[in-house]
Amino acid sequence: MCYFNGMTLLTVDNLSKTYATADGPFAVLRGVSMTLEAGESLALTGESGSGKSTLLHLIGGLDRPDAGSILLQGQDIARLDDAGRAALRRGTVGVVFQQFNLIPSLKIADNIAFQARLAGRHDADWCAVLADRMGLTDHLRKYPEQLSGGQQQRVAIARTLAPRPALVLADEPTGNLDEGTAATVMDMMLELVAETGAGLLMVTHSQALAGRLQRRLHLRAGQVA
Amino acid sequence: MTRAAFGALLSHWWRNPLQLFTLLAGLALATGLWSGVQAINAEARASYDAAASTLDEGRYDRLVARDGGAFAQDNYIALRRAGWQVSPMVTGDLNGVRLIGLDALTAPSGMGPVSLGGGTDLGAFLTGSAQVFANAATAARLDGVEVLIADDLANDTAVADIGTAQALLGREGLIDSLLVMPDQPVGLPALGEVAPDLTMQAAQGGTDIAGLTDSFHLNLTAFGLLSFAVGIFIVHGAIGLAFEQRRGMVRTLRALGVPLNRLIGLMLAELLVFALVAGVIGVALGYVIAALLLPDVAATLRGLYGADVSGNLQLRPVWWLSGLGIAFAGTLIAGGSALWGISKMPLLAAAQPRALAMAAGRRARWQLVVALVLLALAAVLVFTADGLVAGFAMLGALLIGAAFALPPVLNAVLAFASARAKGVTAQWFWADTRQQLPGLSLALMALMLAIAANVGVSTMVSSFRLTFTGFLDQRLASELYVSTDSAEQTAALISYAETEGVAVLPIQSADVQIAGHPAEVFGTRDHATYRDNWQFLQSSAGAWDATFAGQAVVINEQLARRAGLALGDPVTFGSVTLPVAGIYGDYGNPVGQVVLVEDVFATEFPHVVARQFGLRISGDVGDFVNDLTAATGIGAGQTIDQAGIKAVSLAIFERTFTVTTALNILTLAVAGFAILMSLLTLAAMRVPQLAPAWAMGMTRAALGRLELLRAVMLAVLTAVLALPLGLALAWVLLAVVNVAAFGWQLPMYLFPLDYARLGGFALVAAVLAAGWPAWRLARTPPGDLLKVFANER
Ligand SMILES: Nc1ncnc2c1ncn2[C@@H]1O[C@H](COP(=O)(O)OP(=O)(O)OP(=O)(O)O)[C@@H](O)[C@H]1O
Ligand SMILES: [Mg+2]
């Protein structure tokens, strides 16, 4: 699954999402449009509550939009049913969450291989490379609770990259980490994502971090600013 | 994908073996409790049925020798020739087996092997070839005898043709008794003319036994139902917690692309495997419970009701299957709602806390509505229920309604306490307890049902015992019963008794119709026996005085209910019309009764002559019978030692308690285990909740003490609420279910001491259950508490 840089990987068109709240409907996204080329990295910024996470979840097939389309590799994922979106999450998109979301009862080695196994694309050598590059080789037989936050997030990133997804989504992946750790983890992630040739869409509050990605998209009150 | 996802799900148990253990143990205990009670019940019922269907000899009048021993076959031939419809019987002991010899041609239909199922060589039996029938267990003890297996025969009983039996017993030409068929031709020569050595013994009224045995079974069934309810709540709690703990994992799995349907399918498969494993363990456990209790149950039924119940437990496929069925049904009921919750759980963590809180609120409201509807239904059924099904429906509505109402009630009590709490620790304690309630509520519901079941069943059994002993005192008040077979004998008996200073109470009755219902009228002599021993359910002042003065009658409960008679209402039969002065309990009797003074009886029924008498003897009954025989020629076969029967009955009835007490303690233990389980599984979630209190200066020991205090307090609150529920339960069993089933109401007595002891047991169970988790919590390493802050997002 290699995509040549420069091919359009993702096209989001006029996307809307409204939540029902106690005070009536609340429009989180109001007609968001954007594109992402294969191999390209994009920083998603905006103040709290502007809808960054919501957009990421829609693209990742974790939620459904009310209107608009999301073309991923030419397929409109907004029209997929539950099973279709689950398949998308298994193989095509990988999401790195702010709370690492590891499986607490699996050892680190199994956590890293887990998503690739789900996708039916397990490659032991590649997992070993990922573990090595993320500096996890000494921890493979431990359980998540025995690792620090930074180490856990590196496991989560390795897990996301193990099935070689076409698109990596990251929602403030270093938000739970201290500055020093955050910088190391970020370096490792950017390097590896670039190597696999996946597109990257990352939510971040840090201007410095946003500056390290190729493009930047700013959201304000559910619209592209 | 499936393998990876299943592996992840199962890895949870590998990492948390205690949780797996509690889940399996909860399921197994619930199944064990249910199948244990079921096994005892099924075994007792099967044995009783076998005994009852084999021979209901007691249904028939019979002719026996005056001296109570065997008599020659010539008597039989003479009676048959004279036209008497009688059938010979011989019984004896063969290697500890009761061998009964019958004549198939003349025996009443439905008796012995005549009614046996397929495989019985009726032809051979009828032609008198040597054939002995027994069930497999009994046959094994009759070596040297050719036995045909007939599995519906009772244990320790064998049936054979009378000739075969006589030969085997070495009693050729001898007969023990002659069964007298109900329909005899008219104009028969009198017994004394044809067979002067024989005397007539009246039928025992087998229905009494059947009625009381059924009542006992019904009680056990009700207990089985209760243990099922307790079990379901425990299973529900165990499974609910197992799912609760894996919420996070489930969400991660879905985010990583495991489709919801697949996930639910996998979890369902996992549950069914657990149900199978726990079900098998539980059924085995039930077998052990039943095996330990059954000898007592067998003795109880045999001694109390004369039903022959084998003390050996058989592995019946029915209760194996029903036990497994309960494990599966319980798991599916409990797992179904948990899986439903997972299928409705939003995928995104962001929406989680809000949605969860809303869902919890919705569920609480929904439960309260269900509780109110069920309790209202139970209240309506109090007035309308008149059948067994309605009675049990009411029982179910009452129990489930009360269980669902428990969390909101506890919550209200805690809110009340919380609002009045002074001091910061107290405030925190109450608020924290309220927060804990949802996690503990299923275990508390199980505890409440267990305590209520205990209160209900022990009230019922104790009331039953009091009533029954009172009834025995009433009905077997006379120490000796004597039947005479001629006017001369009667005169001899009365004059002998007079010289001995023994009161003779004639027993004479006539069949009548009262308000269209068949009833028996008894002509009774004025004697203290009645005033002292008969207990009225309702009576007007001086009821016996009025009755013995010939101005009133007393009737039994059955007649009062059927004919709709109340105190003061007139009762009419023949030319007599007298008001009802009292209504007495008459347990296990299907027929209505009227008790009338003997003078009025004699005028109304001049042709009825008393042939049976109750004698009030103060000394040794055996000696009196010997002297009586010497003085009057009345043989031992004509007397029944009631005092002896009563003593045996009462002694053995006590054993019912061994069984019920054991079952009660077992139920409580299971409920206590449920609490332990919930507390242990909650303990992990407790750490983050306790960490702030610890950080703010409470010691770990103090926190542990508060945890223990909380559990005990919740248990006490639950026990207090369970008491009225248990009493309501007992009332339903005694006043609704029993009336619906048997037509008589058992009076309800209260036993405050028993309840206090039960409350004590519940408290001990709670302390034992809460002790360990509290101790563990008090020893949580500070590092774990600190982690809470380190990981806090
Ligand atoms: N399930 C939901 N139901 C109702 N409202 C929601 C839900 N999820 C999000 N919202 C609202 O939608 C808005 C956007 O949320 P979103 O999480 O996308 O913001 P964000 O840009 O990621 O903010 P942050 O930087 O704080 O993470 C917020 O006002 C939030 O309260
Ligand atoms: Mg966000």
Short mmCIF file of C-alpha atoms in Angstrom, two decimals, chain A residues 17 39 51 70 74 77 92 110 131-132 139 143 145 148 165 194 204:
data_model
loop_
_atom_site.label_atom_id
_atom_site.label_comp_id
_atom_site.label_asym_id
_atom_site.label_seq_id
_atom_site.Cartn_x
_atom_site.Cartn_y
_atom_site.Cartn_z
CA LYS A 17 -22.13 17.85 12.13
CA GLY A 39 2.39 11.53 2.09
CA GLY A 51 -14.58 21.15 16.37
CA ILE A 70 -15.44 12.43 2.91
CA GLY A 74 -11.88 7.71 -3.84
CA ILE A 77 -16.74 6.98 3.87
CA THR A 92 -6.86 2.21 6.10
CA ASP A 110 0.94 -7.88 21.61
CA ALA A 131 9.52 -1.37 18.54
CA ASP A 132 13.18 -0.73 18.01
CA HIS A 139 9.63 -3.37 27.44
CA TYR A 143 2.09 -4.65 30.57
CA GLU A 145 0.47 -0.12 33.42
CA SER A 148 5.35 5.71 31.69
CA PRO A 165 -2.27 2.72 7.17
CA ALA A 194 7.21 10.11 6.67
CA THR A 204 -2.32 20.34 18.01
#
